Tab-separated table of C-alpha atoms and ligand atoms in Angstrom:
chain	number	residue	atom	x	y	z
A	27	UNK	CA	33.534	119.089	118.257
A	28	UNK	CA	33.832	115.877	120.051
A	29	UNK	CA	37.763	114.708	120.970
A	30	UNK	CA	38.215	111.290	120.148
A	31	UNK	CA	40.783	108.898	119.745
A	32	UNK	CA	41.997	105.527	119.418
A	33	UNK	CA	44.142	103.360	121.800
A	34	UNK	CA	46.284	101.205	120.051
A	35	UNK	CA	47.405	100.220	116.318
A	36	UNK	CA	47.027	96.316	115.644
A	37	UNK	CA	44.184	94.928	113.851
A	38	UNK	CA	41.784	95.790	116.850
A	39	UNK	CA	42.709	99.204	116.967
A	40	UNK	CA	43.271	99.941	112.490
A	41	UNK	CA	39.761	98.511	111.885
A	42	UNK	CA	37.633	100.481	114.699
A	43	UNK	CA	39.331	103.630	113.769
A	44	UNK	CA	38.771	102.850	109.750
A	45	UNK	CA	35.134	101.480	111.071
A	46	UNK	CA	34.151	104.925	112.599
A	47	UNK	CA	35.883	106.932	110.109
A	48	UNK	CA	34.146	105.423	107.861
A	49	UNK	CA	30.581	106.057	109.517
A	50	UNK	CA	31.624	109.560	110.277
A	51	UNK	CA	33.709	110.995	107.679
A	52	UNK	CA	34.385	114.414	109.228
A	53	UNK	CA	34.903	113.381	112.426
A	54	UNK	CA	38.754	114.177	113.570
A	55	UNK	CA	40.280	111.686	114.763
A	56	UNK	CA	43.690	110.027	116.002
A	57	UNK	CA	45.170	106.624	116.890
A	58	UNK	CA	47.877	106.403	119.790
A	59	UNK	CA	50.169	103.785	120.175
A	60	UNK	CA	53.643	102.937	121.633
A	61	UNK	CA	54.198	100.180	118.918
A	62	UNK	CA	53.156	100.203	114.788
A	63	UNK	CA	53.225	97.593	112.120
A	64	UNK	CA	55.854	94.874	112.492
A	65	UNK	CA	56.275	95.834	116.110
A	66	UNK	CA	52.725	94.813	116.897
A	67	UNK	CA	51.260	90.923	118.094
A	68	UNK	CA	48.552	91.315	114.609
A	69	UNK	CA	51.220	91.626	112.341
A	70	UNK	CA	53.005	88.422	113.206
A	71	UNK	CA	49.930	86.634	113.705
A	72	UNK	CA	48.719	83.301	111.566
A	73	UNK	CA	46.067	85.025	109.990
A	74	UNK	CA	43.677	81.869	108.938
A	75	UNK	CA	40.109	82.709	109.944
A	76	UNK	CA	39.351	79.770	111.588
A	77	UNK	CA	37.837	81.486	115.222
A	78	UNK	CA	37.517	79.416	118.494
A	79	UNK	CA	34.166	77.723	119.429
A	80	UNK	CA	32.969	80.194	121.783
A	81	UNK	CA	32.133	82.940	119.000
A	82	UNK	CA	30.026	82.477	116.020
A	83	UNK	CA	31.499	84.583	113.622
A	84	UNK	CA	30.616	86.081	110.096
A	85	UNK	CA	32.249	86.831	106.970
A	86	UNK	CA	31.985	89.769	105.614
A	87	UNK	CA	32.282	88.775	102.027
A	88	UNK	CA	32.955	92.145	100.516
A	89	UNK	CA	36.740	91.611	101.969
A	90	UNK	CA	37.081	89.416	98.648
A	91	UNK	CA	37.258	92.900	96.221
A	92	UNK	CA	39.996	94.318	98.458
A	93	UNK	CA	41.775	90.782	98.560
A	94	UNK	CA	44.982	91.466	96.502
A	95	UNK	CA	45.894	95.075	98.078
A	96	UNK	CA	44.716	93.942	101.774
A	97	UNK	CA	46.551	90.631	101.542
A	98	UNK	CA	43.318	88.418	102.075
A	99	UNK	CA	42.698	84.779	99.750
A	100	UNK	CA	40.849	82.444	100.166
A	101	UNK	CA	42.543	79.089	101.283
A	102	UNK	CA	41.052	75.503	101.735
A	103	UNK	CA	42.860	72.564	104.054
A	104	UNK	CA	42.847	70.011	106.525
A	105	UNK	CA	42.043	70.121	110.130
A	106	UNK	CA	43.138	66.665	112.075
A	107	UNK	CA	42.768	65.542	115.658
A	108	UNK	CA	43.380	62.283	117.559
A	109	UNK	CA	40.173	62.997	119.041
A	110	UNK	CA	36.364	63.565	118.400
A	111	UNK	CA	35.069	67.192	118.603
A	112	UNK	CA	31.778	68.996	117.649
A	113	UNK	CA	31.690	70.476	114.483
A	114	UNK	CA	33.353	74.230	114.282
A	115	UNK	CA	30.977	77.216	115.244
A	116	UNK	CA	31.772	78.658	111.404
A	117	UNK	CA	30.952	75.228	109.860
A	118	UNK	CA	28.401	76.653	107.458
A	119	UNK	CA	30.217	79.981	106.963
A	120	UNK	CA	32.788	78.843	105.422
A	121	UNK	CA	33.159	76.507	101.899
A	122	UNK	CA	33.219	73.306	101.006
A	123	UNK	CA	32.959	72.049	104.624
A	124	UNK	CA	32.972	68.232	104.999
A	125	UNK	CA	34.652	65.370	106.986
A	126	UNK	CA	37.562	63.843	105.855
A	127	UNK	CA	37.365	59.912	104.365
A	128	UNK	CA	39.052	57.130	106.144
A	129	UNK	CA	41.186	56.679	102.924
A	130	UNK	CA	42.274	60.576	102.929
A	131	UNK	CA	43.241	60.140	107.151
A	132	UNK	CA	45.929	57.657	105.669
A	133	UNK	CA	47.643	59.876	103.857
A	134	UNK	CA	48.585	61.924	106.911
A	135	UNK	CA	50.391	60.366	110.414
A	136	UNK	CA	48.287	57.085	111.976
A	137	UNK	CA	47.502	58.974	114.686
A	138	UNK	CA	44.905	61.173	113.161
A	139	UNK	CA	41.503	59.724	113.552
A	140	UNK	CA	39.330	62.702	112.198
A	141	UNK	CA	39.435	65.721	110.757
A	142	UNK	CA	37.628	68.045	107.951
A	143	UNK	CA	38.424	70.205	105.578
A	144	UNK	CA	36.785	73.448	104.308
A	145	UNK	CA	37.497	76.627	102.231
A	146	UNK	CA	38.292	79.796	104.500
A	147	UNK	CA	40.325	82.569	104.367
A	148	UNK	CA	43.814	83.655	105.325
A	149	UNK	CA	44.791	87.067	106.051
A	150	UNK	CA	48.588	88.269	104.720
A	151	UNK	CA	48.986	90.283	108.570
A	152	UNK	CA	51.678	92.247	107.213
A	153	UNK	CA	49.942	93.473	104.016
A	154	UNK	CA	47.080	93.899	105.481
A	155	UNK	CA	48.120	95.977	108.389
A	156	UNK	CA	49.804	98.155	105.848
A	157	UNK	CA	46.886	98.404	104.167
A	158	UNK	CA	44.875	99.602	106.770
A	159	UNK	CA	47.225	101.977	107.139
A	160	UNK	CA	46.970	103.639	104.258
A	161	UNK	CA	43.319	103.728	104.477
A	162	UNK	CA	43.534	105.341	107.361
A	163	UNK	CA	45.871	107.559	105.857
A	164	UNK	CA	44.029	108.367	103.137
A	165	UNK	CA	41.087	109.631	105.569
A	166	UNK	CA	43.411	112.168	107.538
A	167	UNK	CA	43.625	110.001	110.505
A	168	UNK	CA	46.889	110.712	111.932
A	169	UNK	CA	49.258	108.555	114.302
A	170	UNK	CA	50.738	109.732	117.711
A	171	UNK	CA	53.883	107.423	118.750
A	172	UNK	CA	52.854	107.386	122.407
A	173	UNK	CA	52.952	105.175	125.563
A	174	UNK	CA	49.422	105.687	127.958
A	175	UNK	CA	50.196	104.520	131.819
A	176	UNK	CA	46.773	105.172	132.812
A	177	UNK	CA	43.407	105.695	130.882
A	178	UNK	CA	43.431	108.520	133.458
A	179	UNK	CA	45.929	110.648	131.418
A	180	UNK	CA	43.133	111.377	128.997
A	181	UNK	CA	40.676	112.776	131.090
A	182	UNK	CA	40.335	116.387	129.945
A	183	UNK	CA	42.265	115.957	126.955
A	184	UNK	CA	39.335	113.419	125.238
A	185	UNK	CA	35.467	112.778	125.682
A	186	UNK	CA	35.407	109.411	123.932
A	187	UNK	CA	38.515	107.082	123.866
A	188	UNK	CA	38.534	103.427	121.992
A	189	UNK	CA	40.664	101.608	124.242
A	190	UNK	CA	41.969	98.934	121.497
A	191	UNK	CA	45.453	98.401	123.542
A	192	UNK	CA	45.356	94.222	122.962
A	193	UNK	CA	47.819	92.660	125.886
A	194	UNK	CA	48.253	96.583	127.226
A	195	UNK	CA	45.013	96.803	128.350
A	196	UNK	CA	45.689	94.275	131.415
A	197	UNK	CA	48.291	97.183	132.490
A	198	UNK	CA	46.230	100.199	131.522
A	199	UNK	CA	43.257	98.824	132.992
A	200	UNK	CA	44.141	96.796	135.765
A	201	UNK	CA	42.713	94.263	134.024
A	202	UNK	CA	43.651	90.517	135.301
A	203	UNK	CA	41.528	88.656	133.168
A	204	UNK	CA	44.109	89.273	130.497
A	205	UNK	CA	46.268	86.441	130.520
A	206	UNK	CA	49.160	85.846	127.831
A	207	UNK	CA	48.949	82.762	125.529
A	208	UNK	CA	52.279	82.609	123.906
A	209	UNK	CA	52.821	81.602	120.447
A	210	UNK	CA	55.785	81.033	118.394
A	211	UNK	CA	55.836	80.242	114.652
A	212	UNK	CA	58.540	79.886	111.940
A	213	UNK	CA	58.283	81.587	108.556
A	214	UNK	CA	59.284	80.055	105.627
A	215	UNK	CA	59.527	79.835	101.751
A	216	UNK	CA	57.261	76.734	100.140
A	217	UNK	CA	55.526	77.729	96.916
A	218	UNK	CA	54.631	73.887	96.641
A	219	UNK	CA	52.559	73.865	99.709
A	220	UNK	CA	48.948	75.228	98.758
A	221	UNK	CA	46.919	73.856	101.611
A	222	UNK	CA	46.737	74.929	105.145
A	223	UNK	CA	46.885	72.322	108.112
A	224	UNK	CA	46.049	72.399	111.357
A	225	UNK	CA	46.295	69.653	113.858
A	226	UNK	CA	44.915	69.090	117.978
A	227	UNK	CA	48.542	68.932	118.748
A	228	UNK	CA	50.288	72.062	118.217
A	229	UNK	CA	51.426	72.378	113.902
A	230	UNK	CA	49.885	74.322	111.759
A	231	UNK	CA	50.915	75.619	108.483
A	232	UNK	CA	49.203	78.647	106.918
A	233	UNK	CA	50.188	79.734	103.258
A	234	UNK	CA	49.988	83.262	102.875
A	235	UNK	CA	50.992	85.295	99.468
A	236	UNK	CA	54.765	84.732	99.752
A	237	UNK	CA	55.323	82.655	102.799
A	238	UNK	CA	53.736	79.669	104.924
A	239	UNK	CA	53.322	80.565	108.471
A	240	UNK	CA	54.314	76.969	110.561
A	241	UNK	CA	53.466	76.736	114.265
A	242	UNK	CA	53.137	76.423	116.969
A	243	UNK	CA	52.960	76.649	120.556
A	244	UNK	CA	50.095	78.066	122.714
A	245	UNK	CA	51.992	78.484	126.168
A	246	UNK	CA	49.590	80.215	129.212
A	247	UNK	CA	50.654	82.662	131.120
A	248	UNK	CA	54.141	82.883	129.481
A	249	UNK	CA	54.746	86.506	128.368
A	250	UNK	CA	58.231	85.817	127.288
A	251	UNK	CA	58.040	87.315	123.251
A	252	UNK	CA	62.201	85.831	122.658
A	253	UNK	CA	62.961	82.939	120.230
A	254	UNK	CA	63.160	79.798	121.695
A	255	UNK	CA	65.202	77.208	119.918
A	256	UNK	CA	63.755	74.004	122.127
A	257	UNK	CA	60.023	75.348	120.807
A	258	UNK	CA	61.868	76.603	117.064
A	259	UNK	CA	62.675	72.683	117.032
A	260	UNK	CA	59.726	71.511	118.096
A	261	UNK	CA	58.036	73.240	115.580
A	262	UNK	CA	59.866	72.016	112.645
A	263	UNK	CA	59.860	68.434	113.608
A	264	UNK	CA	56.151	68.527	114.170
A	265	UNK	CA	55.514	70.050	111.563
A	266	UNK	CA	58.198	67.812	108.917
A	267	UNK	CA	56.442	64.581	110.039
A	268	UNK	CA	52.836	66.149	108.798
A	269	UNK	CA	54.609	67.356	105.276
A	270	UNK	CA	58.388	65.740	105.043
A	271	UNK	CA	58.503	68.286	101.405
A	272	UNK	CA	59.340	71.276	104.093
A	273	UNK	CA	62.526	69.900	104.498
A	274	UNK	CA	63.628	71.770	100.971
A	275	UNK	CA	62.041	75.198	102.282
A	276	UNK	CA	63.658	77.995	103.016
A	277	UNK	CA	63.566	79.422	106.367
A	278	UNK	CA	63.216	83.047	106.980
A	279	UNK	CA	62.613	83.985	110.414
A	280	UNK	CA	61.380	83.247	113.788
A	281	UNK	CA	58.902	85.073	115.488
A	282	UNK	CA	57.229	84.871	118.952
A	283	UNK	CA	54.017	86.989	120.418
A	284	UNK	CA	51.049	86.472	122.754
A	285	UNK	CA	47.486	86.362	122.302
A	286	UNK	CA	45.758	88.669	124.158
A	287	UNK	CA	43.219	85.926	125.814
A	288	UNK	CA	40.279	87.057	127.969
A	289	UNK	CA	37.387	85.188	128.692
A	290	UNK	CA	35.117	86.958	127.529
A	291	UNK	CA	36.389	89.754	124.811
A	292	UNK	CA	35.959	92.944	126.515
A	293	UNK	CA	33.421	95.620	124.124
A	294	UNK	CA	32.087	97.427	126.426
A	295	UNK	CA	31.633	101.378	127.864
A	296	UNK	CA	33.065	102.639	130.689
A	297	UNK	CA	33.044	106.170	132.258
A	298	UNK	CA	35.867	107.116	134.066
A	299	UNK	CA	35.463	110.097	136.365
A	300	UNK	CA	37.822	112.894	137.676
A	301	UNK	CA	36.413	115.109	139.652
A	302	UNK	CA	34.000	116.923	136.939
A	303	UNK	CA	35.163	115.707	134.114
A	304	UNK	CA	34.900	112.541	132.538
A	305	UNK	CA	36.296	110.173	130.113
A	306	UNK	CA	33.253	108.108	128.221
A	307	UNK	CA	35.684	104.501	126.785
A	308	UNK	CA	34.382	101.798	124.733
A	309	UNK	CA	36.898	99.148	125.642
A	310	UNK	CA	37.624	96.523	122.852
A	311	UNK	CA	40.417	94.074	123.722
A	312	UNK	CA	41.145	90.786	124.538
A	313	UNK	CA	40.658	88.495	121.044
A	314	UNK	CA	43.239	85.838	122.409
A	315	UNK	CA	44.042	83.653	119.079
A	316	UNK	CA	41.401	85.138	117.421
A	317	UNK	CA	42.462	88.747	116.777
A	318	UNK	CA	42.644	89.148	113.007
A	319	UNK	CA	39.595	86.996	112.493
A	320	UNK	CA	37.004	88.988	115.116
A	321	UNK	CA	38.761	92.572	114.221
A	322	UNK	CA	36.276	93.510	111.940
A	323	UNK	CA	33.759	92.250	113.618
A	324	UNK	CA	34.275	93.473	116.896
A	325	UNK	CA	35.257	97.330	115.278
A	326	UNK	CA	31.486	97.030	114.260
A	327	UNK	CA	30.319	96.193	117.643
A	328	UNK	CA	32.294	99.075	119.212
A	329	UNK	CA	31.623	101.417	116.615
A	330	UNK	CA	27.832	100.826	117.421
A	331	UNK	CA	28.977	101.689	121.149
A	332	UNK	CA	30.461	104.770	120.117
A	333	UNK	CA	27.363	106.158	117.819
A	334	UNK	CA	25.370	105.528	121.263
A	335	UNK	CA	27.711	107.788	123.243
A	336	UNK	CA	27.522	110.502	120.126
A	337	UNK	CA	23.747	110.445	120.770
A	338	UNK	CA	24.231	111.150	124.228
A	339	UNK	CA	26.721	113.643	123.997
A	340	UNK	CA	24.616	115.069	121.737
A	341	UNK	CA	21.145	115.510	123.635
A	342	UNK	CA	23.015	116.486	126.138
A	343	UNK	CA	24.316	119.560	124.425
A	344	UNK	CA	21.290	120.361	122.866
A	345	UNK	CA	19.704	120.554	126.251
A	346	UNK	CA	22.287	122.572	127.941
A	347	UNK	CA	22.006	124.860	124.937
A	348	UNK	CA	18.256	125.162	125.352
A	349	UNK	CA	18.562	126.274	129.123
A	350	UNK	CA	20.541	128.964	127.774
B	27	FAD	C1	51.516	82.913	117.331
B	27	FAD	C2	50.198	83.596	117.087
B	27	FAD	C3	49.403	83.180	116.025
B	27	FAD	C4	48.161	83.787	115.788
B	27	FAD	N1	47.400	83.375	114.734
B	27	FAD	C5	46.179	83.906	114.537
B	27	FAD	C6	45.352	83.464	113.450
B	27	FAD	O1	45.731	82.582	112.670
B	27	FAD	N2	44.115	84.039	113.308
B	27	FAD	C7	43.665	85.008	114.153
B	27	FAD	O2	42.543	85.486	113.991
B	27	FAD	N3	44.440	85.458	115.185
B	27	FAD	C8	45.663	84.931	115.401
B	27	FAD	N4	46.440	85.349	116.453
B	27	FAD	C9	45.866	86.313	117.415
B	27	FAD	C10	46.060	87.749	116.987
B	27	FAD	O3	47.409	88.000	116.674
B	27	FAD	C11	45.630	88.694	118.127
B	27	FAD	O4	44.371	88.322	118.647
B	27	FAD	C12	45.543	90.118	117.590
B	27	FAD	O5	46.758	90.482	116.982
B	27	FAD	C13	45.186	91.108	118.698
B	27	FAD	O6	45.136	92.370	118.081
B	27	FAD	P1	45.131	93.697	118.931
B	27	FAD	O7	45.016	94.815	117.961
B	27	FAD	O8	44.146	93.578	120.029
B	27	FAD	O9	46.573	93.702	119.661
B	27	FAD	P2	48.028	94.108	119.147
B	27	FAD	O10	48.278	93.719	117.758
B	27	FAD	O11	48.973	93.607	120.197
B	27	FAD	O12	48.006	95.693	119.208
B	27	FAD	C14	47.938	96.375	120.436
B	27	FAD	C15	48.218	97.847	120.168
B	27	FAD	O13	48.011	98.566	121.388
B	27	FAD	C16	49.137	99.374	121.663
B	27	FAD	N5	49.266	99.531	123.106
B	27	FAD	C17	49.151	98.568	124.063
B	27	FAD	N6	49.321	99.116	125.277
B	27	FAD	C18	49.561	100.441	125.074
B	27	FAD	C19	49.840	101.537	125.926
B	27	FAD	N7	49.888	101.385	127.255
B	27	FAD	N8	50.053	102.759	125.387
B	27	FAD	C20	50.000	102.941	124.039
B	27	FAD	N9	49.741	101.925	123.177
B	27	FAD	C21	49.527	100.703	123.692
B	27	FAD	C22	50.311	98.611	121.053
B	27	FAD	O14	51.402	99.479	120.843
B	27	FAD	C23	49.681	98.117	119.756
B	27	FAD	O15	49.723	99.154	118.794
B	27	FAD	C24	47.701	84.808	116.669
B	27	FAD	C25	48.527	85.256	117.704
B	27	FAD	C26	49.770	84.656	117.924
B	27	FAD	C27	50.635	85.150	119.047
């Protein structure tokens, strides 16, 4: 039977274990981590699929029969910026895309020259890492509380490992393309507020099921994950002038974290070798602001990785069996 096992337990980590459980039901299989649920960067996150430029993502549409349970809606708003831009990468994947009128620009701050709105999706992190969970669960995957130094360790213990360690992995793998974007948001109560928003200058608001996620800050190379009341204010103000209403809302926490960035995304297999053994990895990490949106996604990607490693391991059993 082939060891394997799973580095990591944020959104990267959840879906390419529930993605290969999936594919390979009897397959046994476990997920380390040193930090679960709330204590992880994809729980805190945003959440709004609305992925950078430099992917061209897909939506999986059957995400919209799991919706209520996994914490995923669909959501339509406005995107402004002071300046032009080229349309979005997932202009025609998502709904309803168009550019906004001159007379709809006036109803937000003067200095908005353009923006667009479209239909997308938001994803409740906290539900729908919980979720996930479950699934997982449900499948006999089980969950080692655990701290890795060194994808080293493993050799001998695993032949396949999904490294899915987020922020970790510029520690575990020497890695120093990993750089930190910090982001801090605010979390608050605001039934009234339906719409997400999302400007060129640092506020965003994204409604989730019980709470609006308002933001942000995207700091480089700061990997400090405390509260900071100069950015909390910040925040607030930015995002008060965009919808004065928040001033009745209810605050409810703070929250800081960093996006893993890493130009590109790392899936991709590695073999690490000690003496004659070896460790075969398929390395997924690195999804910056764009975590929750590409996790699927890039679970797929690395779950095709690891059927091609299978295959190998395979052959290769079959032909030391035939020399036998
Ligand atoms: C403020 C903010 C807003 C965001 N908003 C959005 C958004 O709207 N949409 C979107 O798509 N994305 C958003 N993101 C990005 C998203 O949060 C990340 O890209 C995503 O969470 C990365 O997921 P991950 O599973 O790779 O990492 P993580 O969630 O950090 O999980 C890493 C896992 O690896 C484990 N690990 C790491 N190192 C080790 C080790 N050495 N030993 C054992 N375990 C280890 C950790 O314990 C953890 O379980 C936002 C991020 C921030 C900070």
């Amino acid at each position: 039977m082939t060891r394997v096992c799973v580095i990591g337990a944020g959104a990267v980590g959840l879906s390419t274990a529930l993605c290969i459980k999936s594919q390979y039901p009897s397959l046994s299989l476990t997920i380390i981590a040193d930090r679960f649920l709330d204590a992880t960067t994809s729980d805190g996150a945003g959440g709004l699929f609305r992925p950078d430029d430099r992917f061209v993502p897909g939506i999986d549409k059957s995400i919209l029969s799991i919706g209520a349970e996994a914490g995923i809606s669909q959501v339509s708003g406005y995107q402004l910026f002071n300046d032009p831009r080229p349309d979005p990468s997932y202009k025609d994947i998502v709904y309803n895309f168009r550019y906004l009128t001159k007379n709809e620009l006036t109803t937000f701050p003067d200095h908005y020259k353009y923006g667009y709105f479209c239909t997308t999706f938001y994803v409740d992190t906290r539900k729908y890492m919980k979720y996930l969970t479950k699934q997982l669960l449900e499948k006999e995957v089980t969950f080692t509380k655990k701290k890795i130094n060194s994808l080293d360790e493993l050799v001998g213990s695993y032949d396949i490992v999904l490294n899915c360690t987020g922020f970790g992995a510029r520690e575990i793998c020497n890695d120093n393309l990993i750089r930190p974007i910090r982001g801090q948001m605010i979390r608050v109560r605001a039934p009234w507020i339906k719409h997400f928003y999302y400007t060129d200058d640092n506020c965003y608001m994204i409604p989730n099921h019980e709470t609006i996620v308002l933001g942000g800050t995207r700091q480089l190379d700061d990997d400090n994950i405390r509260v900071d009341l100069n950015d909390k204010d910040g925040i607030w103000q930015r995002c008060l002038r965009l919808c004065p209403s928040l001033a009745q809302a209810e605050i409810l926490w703070d929250w800081a974290g960093l996006r893993p960035n890493r130009e590109p995304i790392r899936v991709e297999i590695e073999t690490i070798k000690h003496g004659n053994k070896k460790l075969l990895v398929v390395h997924n990490y690195g999804h910056g602001g764009n975590g929750i949106s590409l996790s699927w996604g890039t679970a797929v990607d690395a779950t095709r990785l690891f059927s091609s490693l299978l295959l190998t391991i395979d052959s290769q059993n079959k032909q030391v069996t035939s020399k036998l």
